[in-house]
Amino acid sequence: MSDRSSLPSPPLVGLFGFGAFGRLIATHLAPHCPIRVHDPLLSPGPLQPGITATTLEDAARCPIVILAVPVARMQAAARAIGPHLPHRALVADVGSVKILPADILCRELPPHVRIIATHPLFGPQSARNGIAGHRIVLCPLRGTSAAPLSAFLRRTLGLDVILTTPDAHDRDAAMAQGLTHLLARILSEMGPMPERISTSSFDLIRTAAAMVQNDAPEVSHAIAHLNPHAGAVRRRFFTIAGRIAESDDAHDAALFPETAFQ
Amino acid sequence: MSDRSSLPSPPLVGLFGFGAFGRLIATHLAPHCPIRVHDPLLSPGPLQPGITATTLEDAARCPIVILAVPVARMQAAARAIGPHLPHRALVADVGSVKILPADILCRELPPHVRIIATHPLFGPQSARNGIAGHRIVLCPLRGTSAAPLSAFLRRTLGLDVILTTPDAHDRDAAMAQGLTHLLARILSEMGPMPERISTSSFDLIRTAAAMVQNDAPEVSHAIAHLNPHAGAVRRRFFTIAGRIAESDDAHDAALFPETAFQ
């Protein structure tokens, strides 16, 4: 049995942003390392066991810093913390898109800082029963392989780690997240859905739509507008939907030339 | 304890069609009543305990007759069995749409025949672990309340019974089934989906699409073309999708006037 007191103490983690996702991160990391949170809405002081709200400077002085801020605020956050980061600090974001935050972090953070862009493919709702088994994307950008972080996420948190590049991530996410959000918006505009006359498959689609309809507006905005591949997926979806609608209408017109059904 | 031999013997059920759904019906009814199946692809003779393949005339002579044939073949089936049905036979279809089969059955079957149109809101795939808890729509059309059938479906098979009219059914099904099938077709035309970079919500959508992509072509055709409300839902979906695509494009153009992302 090892003598616990002889183990190196776990690194301090500085967490920026204590919204829904920031709180989820803090809850799952607190058993493993002390957390210093900075959020303009929090007064400094203890929040929960292992989680302490603090000043921007204090949170930025940690060897590991996580930016859980909206993608649209990433540049301001990077500029604000840059001067306070310790030598070779590891900085990670958790945004839903990766090309844009990756560019911002590489441009705005001091050259000595190590950077890994991440996208946890889960949220407070899908991970309400725990995060083990969920997926997280890692894009190592500067100064480090993702190996040590990846080992921690796999072994300690039980996550399925996907290593890729920001561009490959955004291409795939434009389909997965882009289509889910687009469909949720269309369904919500279609008005009330049938309550009882439904099928197992349609119930799954409604569940999926409800899951993302609860997302923060910043998340939906990033998925629709801050992923450079989103527009192409949206237009492709629209073109194919239109082709199907047109061909079905033509088929109907041939089947029922006298609109027997009207 | 009642003497089982003094109970009335269960009614013979004539089943027309032994496709995927016909087989599902036969499997779940056989423990409760003997089944006589007619399908042009079957030679007369025993199939499974309680299920016997037989001639059209023989299957039509049963006091309860279930038509598990494609909606497009309903008229031919009704005309063929009409002359053989016993007095006050109960005839039910199981089609995915209800206005069209209801019209056909009321027009083609002899006036003495009792008619209930039905739509089991499950299939071989969603009910692979049993039918209890699944939903079935009943539309009593002629000569009977749905009460006795409804009681059997609820108490003996554990189904959730929804009583409604063919028109109300088709309105709701045009949303539930129409949108699911439309979305499955769009996704299938969009090509390969990301395998690993996905989310719980997108996984649900893909599961839903895969469930209906396995439907028989006749089922998909009936849902798209033999529900008089399907066209309006399809056009509404397309119009809303187009409005969202256009407004997102305009938003992108305002955000990135110099196409910084291209």
PDB file of N, CA, C and O in Angstrom, chain B residues 123-189:
ATOM      1  N   GLY B 123     -43.688  -1.894 -34.528  1.00  0.00           N
ATOM      2  CA  GLY B 123     -43.362  -2.796 -35.616  1.00  0.00           C
ATOM      3  C   GLY B 123     -42.434  -3.880 -35.108  1.00  0.00           C
ATOM      4  O   GLY B 123     -42.101  -3.907 -33.919  1.00  0.00           O
ATOM      5  N   PRO B 124     -42.014  -4.762 -36.011  1.00  0.00           N
ATOM      6  CA  PRO B 124     -41.169  -5.884 -35.600  1.00  0.00           C
ATOM      7  C   PRO B 124     -39.923  -5.402 -34.851  1.00  0.00           C
ATOM      8  O   PRO B 124     -39.443  -6.070 -33.946  1.00  0.00           O
ATOM      9  N   GLN B 125     -39.423  -4.196 -35.220  1.00  0.00           N
ATOM     10  CA  GLN B 125     -38.190  -3.730 -34.581  1.00  0.00           C
ATOM     11  C   GLN B 125     -38.452  -3.098 -33.217  1.00  0.00           C
ATOM     12  O   GLN B 125     -37.832  -3.484 -32.228  1.00  0.00           O
ATOM     13  N   SER B 126     -39.410  -2.149 -33.147  1.00  0.00           N
ATOM     14  CA  SER B 126     -39.636  -1.493 -31.846  1.00  0.00           C
ATOM     15  C   SER B 126     -40.250  -2.475 -30.849  1.00  0.00           C
ATOM     16  O   SER B 126     -40.110  -2.305 -29.639  1.00  0.00           O
ATOM     17  N   ALA B 127     -40.922  -3.535 -31.349  1.00  0.00           N
ATOM     18  CA  ALA B 127     -41.565  -4.492 -30.440  1.00  0.00           C
ATOM     19  C   ALA B 127     -40.777  -5.796 -30.348  1.00  0.00           C
ATOM     20  O   ALA B 127     -41.327  -6.822 -29.984  1.00  0.00           O
ATOM     21  N   ARG B 128     -39.461  -5.709 -30.641  1.00  0.00           N
ATOM     22  CA  ARG B 128     -38.694  -6.962 -30.638  1.00  0.00           C
ATOM     23  C   ARG B 128     -38.604  -7.572 -29.237  1.00  0.00           C
ATOM     24  O   ARG B 128     -38.401  -8.770 -29.084  1.00  0.00           O
ATOM     25  N   ASN B 129     -38.784  -6.750 -28.200  1.00  0.00           N
ATOM     26  CA  ASN B 129     -38.782  -7.303 -26.841  1.00  0.00           C
ATOM     27  C   ASN B 129     -40.191  -7.458 -26.278  1.00  0.00           C
ATOM     28  O   ASN B 129     -40.368  -7.566 -25.062  1.00  0.00           O
ATOM     29  N   GLY B 130     -41.201  -7.468 -27.151  1.00  0.00           N
ATOM     30  CA  GLY B 130     -42.577  -7.638 -26.670  1.00  0.00           C
ATOM     31  C   GLY B 130     -43.434  -6.453 -27.062  1.00  0.00           C
ATOM     32  O   GLY B 130     -42.912  -5.380 -27.382  1.00  0.00           O
ATOM     33  N   ILE B 131     -44.759  -6.651 -27.045  1.00  0.00           N
ATOM     34  CA  ILE B 131     -45.655  -5.562 -27.457  1.00  0.00           C
ATOM     35  C   ILE B 131     -46.303  -4.860 -26.268  1.00  0.00           C
ATOM     36  O   ILE B 131     -46.868  -3.783 -26.436  1.00  0.00           O
ATOM     37  N   ALA B 132     -46.219  -5.448 -25.072  1.00  0.00           N
ATOM     38  CA  ALA B 132     -46.855  -4.820 -23.906  1.00  0.00           C
ATOM     39  C   ALA B 132     -46.296  -3.413 -23.724  1.00  0.00           C
ATOM     40  O   ALA B 132     -45.091  -3.187 -23.846  1.00  0.00           O
ATOM     41  N   GLY B 133     -47.192  -2.464 -23.450  1.00  0.00           N
ATOM     42  CA  GLY B 133     -46.768  -1.077 -23.251  1.00  0.00           C
ATOM     43  C   GLY B 133     -46.764  -0.271 -24.534  1.00  0.00           C
ATOM     44  O   GLY B 133     -46.718   0.953 -24.500  1.00  0.00           O
ATOM     45  N   HIS B 134     -46.802  -0.944 -25.690  1.00  0.00           N
ATOM     46  CA  HIS B 134     -46.868  -0.212 -26.954  1.00  0.00           C
ATOM     47  C   HIS B 134     -48.301   0.276 -27.198  1.00  0.00           C
ATOM     48  O   HIS B 134     -49.229  -0.160 -26.541  1.00  0.00           O
ATOM     49  N   ARG B 135     -48.428   1.175 -28.183  1.00  0.00           N
ATOM     50  CA  ARG B 135     -49.715   1.814 -28.451  1.00  0.00           C
ATOM     51  C   ARG B 135     -50.383   1.235 -29.697  1.00  0.00           C
ATOM     52  O   ARG B 135     -49.703   0.820 -30.626  1.00  0.00           O
ATOM     53  N   ILE B 136     -51.700   1.235 -29.700  1.00  0.00           N
ATOM     54  CA  ILE B 136     -52.451   0.869 -30.910  1.00  0.00           C
ATOM     55  C   ILE B 136     -53.642   1.812 -31.041  1.00  0.00           C
ATOM     56  O   ILE B 136     -54.297   2.129 -30.052  1.00  0.00           O
ATOM     57  N   VAL B 137     -53.856   2.292 -32.272  1.00  0.00           N
ATOM     58  CA  VAL B 137     -54.992   3.175 -32.550  1.00  0.00           C
ATOM     59  C   VAL B 137     -56.159   2.337 -33.056  1.00  0.00           C
ATOM     60  O   VAL B 137     -55.962   1.470 -33.914  1.00  0.00           O
ATOM     61  N   LEU B 138     -57.355   2.579 -32.523  1.00  0.00           N
ATOM     62  CA  LEU B 138     -58.565   1.921 -33.021  1.00  0.00           C
ATOM     63  C   LEU B 138     -59.548   2.978 -33.519  1.00  0.00           C
ATOM     64  O   LEU B 138     -59.815   3.955 -32.818  1.00  0.00           O
ATOM     65  N   CYS B 139     -60.070   2.764 -34.737  1.00  0.00           N
ATOM     66  CA  CYS B 139     -61.118   3.636 -35.277  1.00  0.00           C
ATOM     67  C   CYS B 139     -62.331   2.758 -35.588  1.00  0.00           C
ATOM     68  O   CYS B 139     -62.390   2.135 -36.653  1.00  0.00           O
ATOM     69  N   PRO B 140     -63.319   2.679 -34.669  1.00  0.00           N
ATOM     70  CA  PRO B 140     -64.504   1.866 -34.963  1.00  0.00           C
ATOM     71  C   PRO B 140     -65.274   2.524 -36.100  1.00  0.00           C
ATOM     72  O   PRO B 140     -65.550   3.722 -36.046  1.00  0.00           O
ATOM     73  N   LEU B 141     -65.585   1.748 -37.141  1.00  0.00           N
ATOM     74  CA  LEU B 141     -66.189   2.338 -38.337  1.00  0.00           C
ATOM     75  C   LEU B 141     -67.629   1.910 -38.565  1.00  0.00           C
ATOM     76  O   LEU B 141     -68.443   2.694 -39.035  1.00  0.00           O
ATOM     77  N   ARG B 142     -67.950   0.643 -38.246  1.00  0.00           N
ATOM     78  CA  ARG B 142     -69.294   0.184 -38.592  1.00  0.00           C
ATOM     79  C   ARG B 142     -69.715  -1.008 -37.743  1.00  0.00           C
ATOM     80  O   ARG B 142     -68.929  -1.939 -37.575  1.00  0.00           O
ATOM     81  N   GLY B 143     -70.886  -0.935 -37.154  1.00  0.00           N
ATOM     82  CA  GLY B 143     -71.528  -2.103 -36.574  1.00  0.00           C
ATOM     83  C   GLY B 143     -71.032  -2.524 -35.204  1.00  0.00           C
ATOM     84  O   GLY B 143     -71.500  -3.526 -34.663  1.00  0.00           O
ATOM     85  N   THR B 144     -70.111  -1.792 -34.612  1.00  0.00           N
ATOM     86  CA  THR B 144     -69.578  -2.220 -33.321  1.00  0.00           C
ATOM     87  C   THR B 144     -68.895  -1.055 -32.626  1.00  0.00           C
ATOM     88  O   THR B 144     -68.309  -0.194 -33.291  1.00  0.00           O
ATOM     89  N   SER B 145     -69.006  -1.032 -31.298  1.00  0.00           N
ATOM     90  CA  SER B 145     -68.126  -0.137 -30.560  1.00  0.00           C
ATOM     91  C   SER B 145     -66.799  -0.889 -30.508  1.00  0.00           C
ATOM     92  O   SER B 145     -66.730  -2.072 -30.774  1.00  0.00           O
ATOM     93  N   ALA B 146     -65.731  -0.215 -30.163  1.00  0.00           N
ATOM     94  CA  ALA B 146     -64.451  -0.917 -30.097  1.00  0.00           C
ATOM     95  C   ALA B 146     -64.255  -1.566 -28.739  1.00  0.00           C
ATOM     96  O   ALA B 146     -63.196  -2.150 -28.482  1.00  0.00           O
ATOM     97  N   ALA B 147     -65.284  -1.521 -27.876  1.00  0.00           N
ATOM     98  CA  ALA B 147     -65.072  -1.936 -26.481  1.00  0.00           C
ATOM     99  C   ALA B 147     -64.542  -3.356 -26.295  1.00  0.00           C
ATOM    100  O   ALA B 147     -63.551  -3.545 -25.588  1.00  0.00           O
ATOM    101  N   PRO B 148     -65.149  -4.391 -26.912  1.00  0.00           N
ATOM    102  CA  PRO B 148     -64.633  -5.740 -26.646  1.00  0.00           C
ATOM    103  C   PRO B 148     -63.184  -5.918 -27.149  1.00  0.00           C
ATOM    104  O   PRO B 148     -62.341  -6.464 -26.441  1.00  0.00           O
ATOM    105  N   LEU B 149     -62.913  -5.422 -28.368  1.00  0.00           N
ATOM    106  CA  LEU B 149     -61.551  -5.549 -28.906  1.00  0.00           C
ATOM    107  C   LEU B 149     -60.575  -4.774 -28.032  1.00  0.00           C
ATOM    108  O   LEU B 149     -59.485  -5.244 -27.687  1.00  0.00           O
ATOM    109  N   SER B 150     -60.987  -3.563 -27.661  1.00  0.00           N
ATOM    110  CA  SER B 150     -60.149  -2.712 -26.828  1.00  0.00           C
ATOM    111  C   SER B 150     -59.808  -3.402 -25.505  1.00  0.00           C
ATOM    112  O   SER B 150     -58.644  -3.377 -25.049  1.00  0.00           O
ATOM    113  N   ALA B 151     -60.804  -4.049 -24.886  1.00  0.00           N
ATOM    114  CA  ALA B 151     -60.571  -4.722 -23.605  1.00  0.00           C
ATOM    115  C   ALA B 151     -59.556  -5.847 -23.782  1.00  0.00           C
ATOM    116  O   ALA B 151     -58.645  -6.020 -22.961  1.00  0.00           O
ATOM    117  N   PHE B 152     -59.680  -6.614 -24.875  1.00  0.00           N
ATOM    118  CA  PHE B 152     -58.735  -7.707 -25.131  1.00  0.00           C
ATOM    119  C   PHE B 152     -57.309  -7.157 -25.320  1.00  0.00           C
ATOM    120  O   PHE B 152     -56.347  -7.659 -24.751  1.00  0.00           O
ATOM    121  N   LEU B 153     -57.198  -6.084 -26.121  1.00  0.00           N
ATOM    122  CA  LEU B 153     -55.868  -5.525 -26.413  1.00  0.00           C
ATOM    123  C   LEU B 153     -55.208  -4.971 -25.150  1.00  0.00           C
ATOM    124  O   LEU B 153     -54.012  -5.136 -24.934  1.00  0.00           O
ATOM    125  N   ARG B 154     -56.038  -4.315 -24.309  1.00  0.00           N
ATOM    126  CA  ARG B 154     -55.505  -3.741 -23.069  1.00  0.00           C
ATOM    127  C   ARG B 154     -55.152  -4.830 -22.064  1.00  0.00           C
ATOM    128  O   ARG B 154     -54.042  -4.888 -21.551  1.00  0.00           O
ATOM    129  N   ARG B 155     -56.165  -5.680 -21.768  1.00  0.00           N
ATOM    130  CA  ARG B 155     -55.993  -6.607 -20.635  1.00  0.00           C
ATOM    131  C   ARG B 155     -55.111  -7.781 -20.993  1.00  0.00           C
ATOM    132  O   ARG B 155     -54.282  -8.202 -20.204  1.00  0.00           O
ATOM    133  N   THR B 156     -55.319  -8.335 -22.195  1.00  0.00           N
ATOM    134  CA  THR B 156     -54.595  -9.566 -22.517  1.00  0.00           C
ATOM    135  C   THR B 156     -53.234  -9.269 -23.134  1.00  0.00           C
ATOM    136  O   THR B 156     -52.246  -9.927 -22.808  1.00  0.00           O
ATOM    137  N   LEU B 157     -53.167  -8.276 -24.029  1.00  0.00           N
ATOM    138  CA  LEU B 157     -51.884  -8.001 -24.681  1.00  0.00           C
ATOM    139  C   LEU B 157     -51.118  -6.848 -24.025  1.00  0.00           C
ATOM    140  O   LEU B 157     -49.959  -6.618 -24.350  1.00  0.00           O
ATOM    141  N   GLY B 158     -51.761  -6.122 -23.103  1.00  0.00           N
ATOM    142  CA  GLY B 158     -51.048  -5.043 -22.402  1.00  0.00           C
ATOM    143  C   GLY B 158     -50.813  -3.818 -23.257  1.00  0.00           C
ATOM    144  O   GLY B 158     -49.929  -3.001 -22.963  1.00  0.00           O
ATOM    145  N   LEU B 159     -51.590  -3.649 -24.336  1.00  0.00           N
ATOM    146  CA  LEU B 159     -51.388  -2.489 -25.212  1.00  0.00           C
ATOM    147  C   LEU B 159     -52.080  -1.244 -24.652  1.00  0.00           C
ATOM    148  O   LEU B 159     -53.042  -1.339 -23.899  1.00  0.00           O
ATOM    149  N   ASP B 160     -51.561  -0.099 -25.035  1.00  0.00           N
ATOM    150  CA  ASP B 160     -52.157   1.197 -24.706  1.00  0.00           C
ATOM    151  C   ASP B 160     -53.071   1.541 -25.891  1.00  0.00           C
ATOM    152  O   ASP B 160     -52.588   1.779 -26.997  1.00  0.00           O
ATOM    153  N   VAL B 161     -54.398   1.535 -25.686  1.00  0.00           N
ATOM    154  CA  VAL B 161     -55.351   1.687 -26.786  1.00  0.00           C
ATOM    155  C   VAL B 161     -55.783   3.151 -26.924  1.00  0.00           C
ATOM    156  O   VAL B 161     -56.169   3.784 -25.943  1.00  0.00           O
ATOM    157  N   ILE B 162     -55.693   3.677 -28.134  1.00  0.00           N
ATOM    158  CA  ILE B 162     -56.093   5.065 -28.429  1.00  0.00           C
ATOM    159  C   ILE B 162     -57.286   5.005 -29.377  1.00  0.00           C
ATOM    160  O   ILE B 162     -57.172   4.501 -30.489  1.00  0.00           O
ATOM    161  N   LEU B 163     -58.438   5.514 -28.927  1.00  0.00           N
ATOM    162  CA  LEU B 163     -59.628   5.539 -29.785  1.00  0.00           C
ATOM    163  C   LEU B 163     -59.690   6.882 -30.489  1.00  0.00           C
ATOM    164  O   LEU B 163     -59.633   7.929 -29.849  1.00  0.00           O
ATOM    165  N   THR B 164     -59.823   6.864 -31.810  1.00  0.00           N
ATOM    166  CA  THR B 164     -59.917   8.130 -32.530  1.00  0.00           C
ATOM    167  C   THR B 164     -60.570   7.902 -33.887  1.00  0.00           C
ATOM    168  O   THR B 164     -61.074   6.809 -34.167  1.00  0.00           O
ATOM    169  N   THR B 165     -60.574   8.937 -34.716  1.00  0.00           N
ATOM    170  CA  THR B 165     -61.162   8.816 -36.058  1.00  0.00           C
ATOM    171  C   THR B 165     -60.034   8.696 -37.085  1.00  0.00           C
ATOM    172  O   THR B 165     -58.902   9.113 -36.816  1.00  0.00           O
ATOM    173  N   PRO B 166     -60.340   8.180 -38.270  1.00  0.00           N
ATOM    174  CA  PRO B 166     -59.306   8.103 -39.306  1.00  0.00           C
ATOM    175  C   PRO B 166     -58.685   9.463 -39.608  1.00  0.00           C
ATOM    176  O   PRO B 166     -57.465   9.573 -39.780  1.00  0.00           O
ATOM    177  N   ASP B 167     -59.510  10.519 -39.646  1.00  0.00           N
ATOM    178  CA  ASP B 167     -58.940  11.825 -39.984  1.00  0.00           C
ATOM    179  C   ASP B 167     -58.006  12.338 -38.886  1.00  0.00           C
ATOM    180  O   ASP B 167     -56.906  12.825 -39.172  1.00  0.00           O
ATOM    181  N   ALA B 168     -58.439  12.223 -37.620  1.00  0.00           N
ATOM    182  CA  ALA B 168     -57.578  12.682 -36.522  1.00  0.00           C
ATOM    183  C   ALA B 168     -56.292  11.859 -36.496  1.00  0.00           C
ATOM    184  O   ALA B 168     -55.196  12.393 -36.259  1.00  0.00           O
ATOM    185  N   HIS B 169     -56.404  10.545 -36.749  1.00  0.00           N
ATOM    186  CA  HIS B 169     -55.194   9.714 -36.814  1.00  0.00           C
ATOM    187  C   HIS B 169     -54.241  10.213 -37.887  1.00  0.00           C
ATOM    188  O   HIS B 169     -53.048  10.402 -37.653  1.00  0.00           O
ATOM    189  N   ASP B 170     -54.764  10.409 -39.104  1.00  0.00           N
ATOM    190  CA  ASP B 170     -53.874  10.756 -40.211  1.00  0.00           C
ATOM    191  C   ASP B 170     -53.229  12.126 -40.017  1.00  0.00           C
ATOM    192  O   ASP B 170     -52.079  12.339 -40.417  1.00  0.00           O
ATOM    193  N   ARG B 171     -53.954  13.053 -39.387  1.00  0.00           N
ATOM    194  CA  ARG B 171     -53.360  14.362 -39.086  1.00  0.00           C
ATOM    195  C   ARG B 171     -52.130  14.202 -38.187  1.00  0.00           C
ATOM    196  O   ARG B 171     -51.067  14.765 -38.458  1.00  0.00           O
ATOM    197  N   ASP B 172     -52.293  13.460 -37.091  1.00  0.00           N
ATOM    198  CA  ASP B 172     -51.171  13.290 -36.158  1.00  0.00           C
ATOM    199  C   ASP B 172     -50.071  12.423 -36.755  1.00  0.00           C
ATOM    200  O   ASP B 172     -48.878  12.705 -36.591  1.00  0.00           O
ATOM    201  N   ALA B 173     -50.453  11.353 -37.459  1.00  0.00           N
ATOM    202  CA  ALA B 173     -49.447  10.447 -38.024  1.00  0.00           C
ATOM    203  C   ALA B 173     -48.636  11.150 -39.115  1.00  0.00           C
ATOM    204  O   ALA B 173     -47.465  10.825 -39.331  1.00  0.00           O
ATOM    205  N   ALA B 174     -49.265  12.128 -39.796  1.00  0.00           N
ATOM    206  CA  ALA B 174     -48.517  12.868 -40.819  1.00  0.00           C
ATOM    207  C   ALA B 174     -47.343  13.595 -40.173  1.00  0.00           C
ATOM    208  O   ALA B 174     -46.284  13.764 -40.789  1.00  0.00           O
ATOM    209  N   MET B 175     -47.505  14.039 -38.927  1.00  0.00           N
ATOM    210  CA  MET B 175     -46.396  14.654 -38.201  1.00  0.00           C
ATOM    211  C   MET B 175     -45.446  13.560 -37.716  1.00  0.00           C
ATOM    212  O   MET B 175     -44.258  13.556 -38.048  1.00  0.00           O
ATOM    213  N   ALA B 176     -45.954  12.639 -36.903  1.00  0.00           N
ATOM    214  CA  ALA B 176     -45.084  11.674 -36.227  1.00  0.00           C
ATOM    215  C   ALA B 176     -44.346  10.796 -37.240  1.00  0.00           C
ATOM    216  O   ALA B 176     -43.109  10.784 -37.296  1.00  0.00           O
ATOM    217  N   GLN B 177     -45.105  10.069 -38.058  1.00  0.00           N
ATOM    218  CA  GLN B 177     -44.450   9.155 -38.989  1.00  0.00           C
ATOM    219  C   GLN B 177     -43.902   9.889 -40.192  1.00  0.00           C
ATOM    220  O   GLN B 177     -42.829   9.566 -40.689  1.00  0.00           O
ATOM    221  N   GLY B 178     -44.654  10.897 -40.654  1.00  0.00           N
ATOM    222  CA  GLY B 178     -44.226  11.640 -41.833  1.00  0.00           C
ATOM    223  C   GLY B 178     -42.866  12.296 -41.602  1.00  0.00           C
ATOM    224  O   GLY B 178     -41.951  12.167 -42.416  1.00  0.00           O
ATOM    225  N   LEU B 179     -42.728  12.981 -40.458  1.00  0.00           N
ATOM    226  CA  LEU B 179     -41.463  13.672 -40.189  1.00  0.00           C
ATOM    227  C   LEU B 179     -40.324  12.678 -39.961  1.00  0.00           C
ATOM    228  O   LEU B 179     -39.196  12.913 -40.401  1.00  0.00           O
ATOM    229  N   THR B 180     -40.604  11.569 -39.279  1.00  0.00           N
ATOM    230  CA  THR B 180     -39.545  10.586 -39.036  1.00  0.00           C
ATOM    231  C   THR B 180     -39.022  10.020 -40.359  1.00  0.00           C
ATOM    232  O   THR B 180     -37.805   9.935 -40.581  1.00  0.00           O
ATOM    233  N   HIS B 181     -39.951   9.655 -41.250  1.00  0.00           N
ATOM    234  CA  HIS B 181     -39.526   9.088 -42.536  1.00  0.00           C
ATOM    235  C   HIS B 181     -38.817  10.130 -43.397  1.00  0.00           C
ATOM    236  O   HIS B 181     -37.819   9.827 -44.047  1.00  0.00           O
ATOM    237  N   LEU B 182     -39.333  11.357 -43.382  1.00  0.00           N
ATOM    238  CA  LEU B 182     -38.708  12.426 -44.165  1.00  0.00           C
ATOM    239  C   LEU B 182     -37.274  12.651 -43.683  1.00  0.00           C
ATOM    240  O   LEU B 182     -36.322  12.706 -44.471  1.00  0.00           O
ATOM    241  N   LEU B 183     -37.113  12.737 -42.369  1.00  0.00           N
ATOM    242  CA  LEU B 183     -35.786  12.962 -41.811  1.00  0.00           C
ATOM    243  C   LEU B 183     -34.852  11.793 -42.125  1.00  0.00           C
ATOM    244  O   LEU B 183     -33.677  12.001 -42.474  1.00  0.00           O
ATOM    245  N   ALA B 184     -35.365  10.573 -42.051  1.00  0.00           N
ATOM    246  CA  ALA B 184     -34.536   9.403 -42.350  1.00  0.00           C
ATOM    247  C   ALA B 184     -34.055   9.452 -43.796  1.00  0.00           C
ATOM    248  O   ALA B 184     -32.903   9.119 -44.096  1.00  0.00           O
ATOM    249  N   ARG B 185     -34.936   9.900 -44.704  1.00  0.00           N
ATOM    250  CA  ARG B 185     -34.532   9.981 -46.114  1.00  0.00           C
ATOM    251  C   ARG B 185     -33.481  11.066 -46.309  1.00  0.00           C
ATOM    252  O   ARG B 185     -32.513  10.886 -47.051  1.00  0.00           O
ATOM    253  N   ILE B 186     -33.677  12.222 -45.649  1.00  0.00           N
ATOM    254  CA  ILE B 186     -32.693  13.302 -45.793  1.00  0.00           C
ATOM    255  C   ILE B 186     -31.333  12.827 -45.270  1.00  0.00           C
ATOM    256  O   ILE B 186     -30.306  12.973 -45.929  1.00  0.00           O
ATOM    257  N   LEU B 187     -31.313  12.226 -44.084  1.00  0.00           N
ATOM    258  CA  LEU B 187     -30.041  11.770 -43.499  1.00  0.00           C
ATOM    259  C   LEU B 187     -29.375  10.749 -44.406  1.00  0.00           C
ATOM    260  O   LEU B 187     -28.156  10.777 -44.593  1.00  0.00           O
ATOM    261  N   SER B 188     -30.177   9.840 -44.962  1.00  0.00           N
ATOM    262  CA  SER B 188     -29.575   8.810 -45.793  1.00  0.00           C
ATOM    263  C   SER B 188     -28.959   9.434 -47.046  1.00  0.00           C
ATOM    264  O   SER B 188     -27.899   9.028 -47.500  1.00  0.00           O
ATOM    265  N   GLU B 189     -29.589  10.491 -47.583  1.00  0.00           N
ATOM    266  CA  GLU B 189     -29.004  11.157 -48.766  1.00  0.00           C
ATOM    267  C   GLU B 189     -27.810  12.043 -48.412  1.00  0.00           C
ATOM    268  O   GLU B 189     -27.032  12.411 -49.280  1.00  0.00           O
TER     269      GLU B 189
END
